[in-house]
Coordinates of C-alpha atoms in Angstrom, one line a residue:
Chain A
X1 CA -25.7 -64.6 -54.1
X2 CA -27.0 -61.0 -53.9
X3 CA -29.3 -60.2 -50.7
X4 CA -31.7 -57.0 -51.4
X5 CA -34.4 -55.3 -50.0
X6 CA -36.2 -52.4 -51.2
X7 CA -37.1 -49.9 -48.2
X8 CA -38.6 -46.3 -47.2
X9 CA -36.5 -43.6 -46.0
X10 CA -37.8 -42.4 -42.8
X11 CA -35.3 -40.1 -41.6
X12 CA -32.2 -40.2 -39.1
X13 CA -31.4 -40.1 -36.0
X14 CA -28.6 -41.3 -33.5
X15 CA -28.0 -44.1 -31.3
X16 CA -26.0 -44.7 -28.0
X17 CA -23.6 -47.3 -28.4
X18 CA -22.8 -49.3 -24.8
X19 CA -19.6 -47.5 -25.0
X20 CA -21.1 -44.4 -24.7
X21 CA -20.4 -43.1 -28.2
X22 CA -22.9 -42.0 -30.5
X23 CA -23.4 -43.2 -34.0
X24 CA -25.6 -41.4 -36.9
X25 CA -28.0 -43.8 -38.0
X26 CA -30.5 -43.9 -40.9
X27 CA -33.6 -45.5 -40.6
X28 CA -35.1 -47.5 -43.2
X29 CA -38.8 -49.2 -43.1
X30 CA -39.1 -51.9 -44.9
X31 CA -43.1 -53.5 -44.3
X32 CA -44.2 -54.2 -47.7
X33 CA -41.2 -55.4 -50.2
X34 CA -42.1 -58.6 -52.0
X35 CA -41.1 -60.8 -54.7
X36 CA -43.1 -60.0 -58.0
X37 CA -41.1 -61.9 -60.9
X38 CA -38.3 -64.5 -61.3
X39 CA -36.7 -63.4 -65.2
X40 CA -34.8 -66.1 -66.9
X41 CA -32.2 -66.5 -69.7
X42 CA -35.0 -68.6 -71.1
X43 CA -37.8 -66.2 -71.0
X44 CA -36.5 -62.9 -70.7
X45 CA -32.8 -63.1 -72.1
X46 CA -31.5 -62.5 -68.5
X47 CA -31.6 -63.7 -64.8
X48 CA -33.1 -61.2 -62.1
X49 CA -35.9 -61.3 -59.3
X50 CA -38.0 -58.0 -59.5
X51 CA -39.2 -56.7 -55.8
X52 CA -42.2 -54.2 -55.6
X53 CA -42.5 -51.8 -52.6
X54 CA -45.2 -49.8 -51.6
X55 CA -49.0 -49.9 -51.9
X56 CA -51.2 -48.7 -55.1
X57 CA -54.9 -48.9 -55.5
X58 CA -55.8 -51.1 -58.2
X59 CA -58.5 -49.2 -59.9
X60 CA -55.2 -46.3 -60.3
X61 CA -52.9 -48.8 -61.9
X62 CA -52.8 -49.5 -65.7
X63 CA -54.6 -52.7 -66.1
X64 CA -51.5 -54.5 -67.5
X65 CA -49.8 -53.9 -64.7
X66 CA -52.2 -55.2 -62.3
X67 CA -52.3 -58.3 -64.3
X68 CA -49.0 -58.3 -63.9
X69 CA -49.5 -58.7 -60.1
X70 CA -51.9 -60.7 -59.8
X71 CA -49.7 -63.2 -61.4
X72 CA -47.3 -63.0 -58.8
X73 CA -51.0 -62.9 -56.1
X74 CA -50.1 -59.4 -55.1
X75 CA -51.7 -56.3 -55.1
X76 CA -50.3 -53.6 -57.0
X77 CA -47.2 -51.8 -55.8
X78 CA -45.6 -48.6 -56.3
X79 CA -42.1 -49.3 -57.0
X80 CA -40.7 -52.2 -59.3
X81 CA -36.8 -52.7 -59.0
X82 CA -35.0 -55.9 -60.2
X83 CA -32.1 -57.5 -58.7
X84 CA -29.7 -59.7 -60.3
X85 CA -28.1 -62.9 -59.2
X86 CA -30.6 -63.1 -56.1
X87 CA -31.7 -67.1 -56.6
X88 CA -34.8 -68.0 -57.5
X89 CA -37.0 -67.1 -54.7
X90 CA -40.6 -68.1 -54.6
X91 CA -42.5 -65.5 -56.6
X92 CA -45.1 -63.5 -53.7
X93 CA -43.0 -64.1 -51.1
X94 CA -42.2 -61.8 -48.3
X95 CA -38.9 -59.8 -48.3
X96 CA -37.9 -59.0 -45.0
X97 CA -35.4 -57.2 -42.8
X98 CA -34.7 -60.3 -41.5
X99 CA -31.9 -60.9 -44.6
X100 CA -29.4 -58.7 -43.1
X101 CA -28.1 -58.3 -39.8
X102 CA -26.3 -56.3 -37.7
X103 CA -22.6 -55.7 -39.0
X104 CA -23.5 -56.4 -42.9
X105 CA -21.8 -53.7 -45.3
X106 CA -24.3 -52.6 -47.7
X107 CA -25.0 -50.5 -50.8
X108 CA -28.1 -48.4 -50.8
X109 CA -28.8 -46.7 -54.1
X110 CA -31.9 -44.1 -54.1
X111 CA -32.6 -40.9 -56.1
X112 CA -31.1 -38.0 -54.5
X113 CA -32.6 -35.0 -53.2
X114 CA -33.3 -32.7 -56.2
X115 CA -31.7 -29.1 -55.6
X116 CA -33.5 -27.5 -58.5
X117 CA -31.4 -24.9 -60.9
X118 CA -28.2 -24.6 -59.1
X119 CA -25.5 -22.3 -59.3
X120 CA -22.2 -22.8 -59.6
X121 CA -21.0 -22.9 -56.0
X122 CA -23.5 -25.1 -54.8
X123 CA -23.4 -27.8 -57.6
X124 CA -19.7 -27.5 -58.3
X125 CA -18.1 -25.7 -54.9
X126 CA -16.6 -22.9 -56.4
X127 CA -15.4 -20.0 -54.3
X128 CA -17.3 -17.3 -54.2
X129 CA -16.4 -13.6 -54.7
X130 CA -16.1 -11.0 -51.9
X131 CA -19.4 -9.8 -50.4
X132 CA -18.8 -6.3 -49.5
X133 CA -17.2 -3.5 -50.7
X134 CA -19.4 -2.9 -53.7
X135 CA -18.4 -6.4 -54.7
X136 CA -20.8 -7.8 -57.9
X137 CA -19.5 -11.3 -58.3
X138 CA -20.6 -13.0 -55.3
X139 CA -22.0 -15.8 -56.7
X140 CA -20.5 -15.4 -60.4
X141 CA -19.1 -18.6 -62.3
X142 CA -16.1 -16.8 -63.6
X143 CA -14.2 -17.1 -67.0
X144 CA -15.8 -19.8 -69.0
X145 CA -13.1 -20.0 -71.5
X146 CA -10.2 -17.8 -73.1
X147 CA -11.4 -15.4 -76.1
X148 CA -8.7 -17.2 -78.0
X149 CA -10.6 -20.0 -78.6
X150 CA -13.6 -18.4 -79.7
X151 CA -15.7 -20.8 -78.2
X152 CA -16.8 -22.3 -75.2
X153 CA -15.7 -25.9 -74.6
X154 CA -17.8 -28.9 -74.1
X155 CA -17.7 -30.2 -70.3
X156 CA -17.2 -26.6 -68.7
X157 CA -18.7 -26.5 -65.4
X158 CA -21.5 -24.4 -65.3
X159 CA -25.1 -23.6 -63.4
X160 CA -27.4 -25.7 -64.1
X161 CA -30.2 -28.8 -62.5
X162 CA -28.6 -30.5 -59.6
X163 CA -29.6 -33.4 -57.6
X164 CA -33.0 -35.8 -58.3
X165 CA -30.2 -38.3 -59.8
X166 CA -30.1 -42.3 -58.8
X167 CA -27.2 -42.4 -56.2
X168 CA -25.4 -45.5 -54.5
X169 CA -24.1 -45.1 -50.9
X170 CA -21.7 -47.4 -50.8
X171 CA -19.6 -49.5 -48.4
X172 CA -22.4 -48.8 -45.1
X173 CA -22.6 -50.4 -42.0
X174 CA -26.0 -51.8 -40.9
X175 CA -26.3 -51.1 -37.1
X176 CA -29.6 -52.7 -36.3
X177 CA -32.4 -55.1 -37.9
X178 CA -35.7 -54.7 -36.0
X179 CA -37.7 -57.5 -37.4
X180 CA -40.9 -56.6 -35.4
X181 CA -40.8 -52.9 -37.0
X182 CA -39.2 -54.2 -39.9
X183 CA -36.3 -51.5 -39.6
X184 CA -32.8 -51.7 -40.8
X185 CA -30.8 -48.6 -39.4
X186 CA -27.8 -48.1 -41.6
X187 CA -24.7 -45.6 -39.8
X188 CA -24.3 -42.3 -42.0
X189 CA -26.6 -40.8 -44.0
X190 CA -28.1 -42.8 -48.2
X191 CA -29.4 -40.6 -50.7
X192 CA -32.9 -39.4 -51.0
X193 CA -35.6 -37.3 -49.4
X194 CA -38.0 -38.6 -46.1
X195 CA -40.2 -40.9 -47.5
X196 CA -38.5 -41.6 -50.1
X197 CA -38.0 -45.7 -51.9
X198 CA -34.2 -46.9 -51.6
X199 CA -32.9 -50.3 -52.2
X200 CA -30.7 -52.0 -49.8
X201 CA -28.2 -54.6 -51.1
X202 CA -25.3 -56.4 -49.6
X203 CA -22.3 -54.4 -50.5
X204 CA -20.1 -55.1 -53.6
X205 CA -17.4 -53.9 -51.9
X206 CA -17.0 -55.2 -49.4
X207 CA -13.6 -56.0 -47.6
X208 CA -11.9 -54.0 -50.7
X209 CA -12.1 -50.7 -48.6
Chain B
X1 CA -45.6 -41.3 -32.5
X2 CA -43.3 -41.7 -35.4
X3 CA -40.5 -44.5 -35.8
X4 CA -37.9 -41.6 -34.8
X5 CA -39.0 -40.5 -31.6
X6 CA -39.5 -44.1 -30.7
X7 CA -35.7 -44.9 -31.1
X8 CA -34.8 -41.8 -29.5
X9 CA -37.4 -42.2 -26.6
X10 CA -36.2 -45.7 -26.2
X11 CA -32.6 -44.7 -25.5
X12 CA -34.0 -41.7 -22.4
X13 CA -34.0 -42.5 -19.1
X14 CA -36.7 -42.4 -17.4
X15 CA -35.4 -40.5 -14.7
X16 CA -33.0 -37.6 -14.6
X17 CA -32.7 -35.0 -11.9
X18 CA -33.6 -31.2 -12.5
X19 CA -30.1 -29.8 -13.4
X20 CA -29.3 -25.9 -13.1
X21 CA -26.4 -24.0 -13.9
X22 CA -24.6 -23.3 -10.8
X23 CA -25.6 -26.4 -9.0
X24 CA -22.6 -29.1 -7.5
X25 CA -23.6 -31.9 -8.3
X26 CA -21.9 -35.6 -8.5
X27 CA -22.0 -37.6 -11.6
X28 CA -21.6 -41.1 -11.3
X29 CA -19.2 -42.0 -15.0
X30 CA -18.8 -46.1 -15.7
X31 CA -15.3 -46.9 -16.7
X32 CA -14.1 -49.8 -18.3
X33 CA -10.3 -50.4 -17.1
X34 CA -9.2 -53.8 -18.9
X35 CA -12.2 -56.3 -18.8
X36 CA -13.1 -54.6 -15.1
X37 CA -16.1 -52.2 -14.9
X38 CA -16.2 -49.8 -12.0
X39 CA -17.6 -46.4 -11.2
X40 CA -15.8 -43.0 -11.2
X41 CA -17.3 -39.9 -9.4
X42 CA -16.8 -36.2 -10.9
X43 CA -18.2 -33.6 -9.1
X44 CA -18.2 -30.2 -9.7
X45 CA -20.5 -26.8 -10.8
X46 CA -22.6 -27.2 -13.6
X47 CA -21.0 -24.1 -15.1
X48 CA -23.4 -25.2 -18.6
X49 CA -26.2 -26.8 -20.0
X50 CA -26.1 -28.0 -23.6
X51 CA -29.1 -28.8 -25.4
X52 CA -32.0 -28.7 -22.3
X53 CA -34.4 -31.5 -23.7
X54 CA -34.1 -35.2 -25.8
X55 CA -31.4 -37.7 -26.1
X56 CA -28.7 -34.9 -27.5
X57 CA -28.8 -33.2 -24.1
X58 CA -25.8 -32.4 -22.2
X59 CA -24.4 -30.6 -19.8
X60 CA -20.6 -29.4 -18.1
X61 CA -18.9 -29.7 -15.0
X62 CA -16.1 -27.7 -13.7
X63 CA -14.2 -28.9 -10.9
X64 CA -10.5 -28.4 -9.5
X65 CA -8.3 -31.4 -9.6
X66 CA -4.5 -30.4 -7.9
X67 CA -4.9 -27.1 -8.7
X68 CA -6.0 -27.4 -12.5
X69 CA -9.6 -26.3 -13.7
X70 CA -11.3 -29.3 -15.5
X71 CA -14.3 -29.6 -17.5
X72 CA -15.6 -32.3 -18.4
X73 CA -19.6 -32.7 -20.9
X74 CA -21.8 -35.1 -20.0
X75 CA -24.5 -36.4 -22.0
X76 CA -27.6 -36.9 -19.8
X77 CA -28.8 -40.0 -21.5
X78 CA -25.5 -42.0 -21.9
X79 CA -25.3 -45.5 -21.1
X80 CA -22.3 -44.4 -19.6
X81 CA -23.7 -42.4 -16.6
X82 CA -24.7 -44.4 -14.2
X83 CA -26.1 -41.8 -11.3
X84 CA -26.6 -38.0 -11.1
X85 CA -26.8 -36.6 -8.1
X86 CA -27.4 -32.5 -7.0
X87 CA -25.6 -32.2 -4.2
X88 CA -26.1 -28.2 -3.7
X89 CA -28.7 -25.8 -5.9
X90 CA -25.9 -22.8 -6.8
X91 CA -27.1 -19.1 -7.0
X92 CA -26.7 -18.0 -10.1
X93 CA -27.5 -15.2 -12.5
X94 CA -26.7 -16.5 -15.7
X95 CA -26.9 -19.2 -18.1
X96 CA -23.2 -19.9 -19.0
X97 CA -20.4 -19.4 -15.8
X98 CA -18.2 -19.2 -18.5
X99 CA -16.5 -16.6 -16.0
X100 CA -15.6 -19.0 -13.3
X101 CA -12.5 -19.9 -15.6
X102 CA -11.2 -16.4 -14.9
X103 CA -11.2 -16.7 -11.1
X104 CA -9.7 -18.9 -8.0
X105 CA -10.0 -19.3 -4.9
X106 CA -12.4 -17.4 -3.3
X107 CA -14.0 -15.3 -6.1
X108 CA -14.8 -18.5 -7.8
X109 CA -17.4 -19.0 -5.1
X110 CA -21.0 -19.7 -5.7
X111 CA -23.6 -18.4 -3.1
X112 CA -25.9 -21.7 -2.1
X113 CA -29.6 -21.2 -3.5
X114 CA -31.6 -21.2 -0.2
X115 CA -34.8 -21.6 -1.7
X116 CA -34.3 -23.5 -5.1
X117 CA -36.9 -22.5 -8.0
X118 CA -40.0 -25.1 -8.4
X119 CA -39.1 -26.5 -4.4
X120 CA -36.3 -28.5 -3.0
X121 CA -34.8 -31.8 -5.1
X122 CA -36.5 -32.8 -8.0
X123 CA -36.3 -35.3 -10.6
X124 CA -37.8 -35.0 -14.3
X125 CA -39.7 -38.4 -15.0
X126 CA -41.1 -40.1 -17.8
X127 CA -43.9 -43.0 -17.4
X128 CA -42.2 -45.7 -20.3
X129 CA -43.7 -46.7 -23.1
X130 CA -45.4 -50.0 -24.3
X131 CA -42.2 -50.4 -27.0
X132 CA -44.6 -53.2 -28.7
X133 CA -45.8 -50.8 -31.0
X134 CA -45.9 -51.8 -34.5
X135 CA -49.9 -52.5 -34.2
X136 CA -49.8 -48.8 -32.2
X137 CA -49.9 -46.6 -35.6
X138 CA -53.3 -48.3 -36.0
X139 CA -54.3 -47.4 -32.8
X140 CA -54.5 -44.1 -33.1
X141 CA -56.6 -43.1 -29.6
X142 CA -54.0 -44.9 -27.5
X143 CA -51.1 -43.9 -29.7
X144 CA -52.3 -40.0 -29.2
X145 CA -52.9 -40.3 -25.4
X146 CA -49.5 -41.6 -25.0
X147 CA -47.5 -38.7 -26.9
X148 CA -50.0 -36.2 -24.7
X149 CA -48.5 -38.2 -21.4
X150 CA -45.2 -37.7 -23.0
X151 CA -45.6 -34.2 -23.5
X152 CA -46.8 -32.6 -20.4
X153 CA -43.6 -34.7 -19.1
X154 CA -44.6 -35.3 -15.6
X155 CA -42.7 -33.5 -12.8
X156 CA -42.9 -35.0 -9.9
X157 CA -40.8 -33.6 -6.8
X158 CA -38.9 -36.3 -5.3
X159 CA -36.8 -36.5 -2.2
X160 CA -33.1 -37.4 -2.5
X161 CA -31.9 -40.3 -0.8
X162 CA -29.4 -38.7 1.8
X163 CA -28.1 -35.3 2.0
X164 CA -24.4 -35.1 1.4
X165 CA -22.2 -32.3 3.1
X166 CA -21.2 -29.9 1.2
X167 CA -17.3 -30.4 0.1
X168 CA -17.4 -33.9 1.5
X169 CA -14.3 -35.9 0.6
X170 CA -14.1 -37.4 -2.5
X171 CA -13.9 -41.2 -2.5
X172 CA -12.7 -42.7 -5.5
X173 CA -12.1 -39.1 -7.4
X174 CA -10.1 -40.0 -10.6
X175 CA -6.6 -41.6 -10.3

């Protein structure tokens, strides 16, 4: 069965370990994640539990949606997400960091940082050109084709928007579960800005790395 | 006080001498040998200070061991440092003694500080926090006093426990 949590991205830091080593650590908050929905085959054409995260007034949601929690006895939350093959947990329950502890491997899949327009070196590591020496292709993407083909081909790396995409961190180690500041510190670093909503899930991967 | 600085604040010591370039100064290393635990001394010259403040901050000791210059980077706030203790205040007119590497024997002297800046032995100190503080973010007057406590970061001068000569033989130096 699937263990997930949906969690805010408050930054990173490092802890000691008693060995004296040091480990990057991401820190995750997770006060507010409950259980909205239960979807079933019968209902809804598939299984799933839908968390919410976050706090939204009520007189700022659409009023469907506020119906929708106050089915569930909640107030209205920012971010819906929904989870398959979680059981059936009771529907306005608490989610807490409580499901995972220290030594879990776990996916955490957030929206990346959004670079804007990006060139070509930046969003697909080209090299750049020489700096100096009355050099004009610093930052240039180079041949885009030959003129034999008289066109340019579908799938050529070029500039263009980068980051802002939903991203999966795979195959992480959680560190540390502080159930009385509802923190789950994960080593290395998961996609997304500060502040930003991820979702934590037991890894699907894991012992195949 | 943000969830950050918490962790990080949580992992400081309390209480960590005034280090200075130039200064002699034993540090007191755990080592795990097998399942046994026991304490290793290095002293030498502080010939560099790494990052000066938080949990990242470091700092590196030269000594000679049969002949061969050693250095070795401490981070202040290991677990793995058990005791720092200034032994002699060096000095010094730079930062870096990046130049003691160069020199031997008696050139590779430093001049003993005879009146050490800010007075004799000190020790930076921190008053801990109350770590219960999920309820703290709500309590914003306490919450602000406690950072402002934080910040002015006390410093006290404190006497050393006993003076050690200068040069004094080293006990259980590395084996």
């Amino acid at each position: 069965m699937a263990k997930g949590i949906l969690a805010r991205k408050v930054g990173m830091t490092q802890l000691f370990t008693e060995t004296g080593t040091v480990v990057p650590v991401t820190v995750l908050e997770a006060d507010s994640c409950r259980v909205v929905q239960n979807k079933t085959v019968a209902v809804d054409g598939y299984d799933a539990t839908q968390l919410g995260f976050g706090e939204r007034l009520a007189r700022r949601t659409p009023k469907p949606m506020v119906g929708h929690f106050k089915r569930a006895g909640l107030e209205p939350q920012r971010t819906l997400v929904e989870l398959r093959d979680a059981g059936i947990p009771e529907v306005g329950s608490r989610v807490g960091v409580e499901i995972f502890a220290p030594g879990d491997i776990v996916d955490v899949t957030g929206t990346s940082q959004g670079k804007g327009f990006a060139g070509t070196v930046k969003r697909h590591n080209f090299s750049r050109g020489p700096v100096s020496h009355g050099s004009m292709n610093t930052r240039q993407p180079g041949s885009i084709g030959s003129v034999d083909a008289a066109r340019t081909f579908k799938g050529i790396k070029m500039s263009g928007h980068m980051g802002a995409v939903r991203r999966t961190a795979r195959h992480l180690k959680v560190v540390r579960v502080d159930t009385e500041r509802n923190l789950i510190l994960i080593k290395g670093a998961v996609p997304g800005a500060r502040n930003s909503v991820v979702m934590v899930r037991d890894s699907d991967r894991e012992g195949t790395l | 006080m943000n969830v950050i600085d918490l962790l990080k604040r949580e992992q400081e010591k309390s209480e960590i001498p005034v280090l200075r370039t130039g200064d002699t100064v034993r540090v007191h290393v755990k080592v795990i040998e097998g399942t046994r635990e026991r304490v290793q001394v290095f002293e030498g010259v502080i010939i560099a200070l790494g990052s000066r403040s938080g949990l990242g901050s470091s700092f590196t000791v030269r000594r000679l061991s049969h002949g061969v210059g050693v250095e070795r980077t401490f981070l202040i706030h290991s677990p793995r440092i058990d005791k720092i203790e200034v032994l002699r205040h060096g000095d010094v007119r730079r930062a870096k003694l990046f130049y003691l590497r160069d020199k031997v024997g008696k050139r590779a002297r430093i001049r003993e500080r005879r009146h050490p800046i800010g007075g004799t032995d000190m020790v930076m100190r921190r008053e801990d926090l109350p770590f219960d503080v999920p309820g703290a973010e709500e309590d914003v007057e306490d919450d602000t006093a406690v950072a402002e406590m934080l910040d002015n970061g006390e410093l006290q001068p404190v006497a050393h426990g006993e003076e050690v000569a200068v040069g004094a033989a080293e006990e259980s130096a590395d084996a």
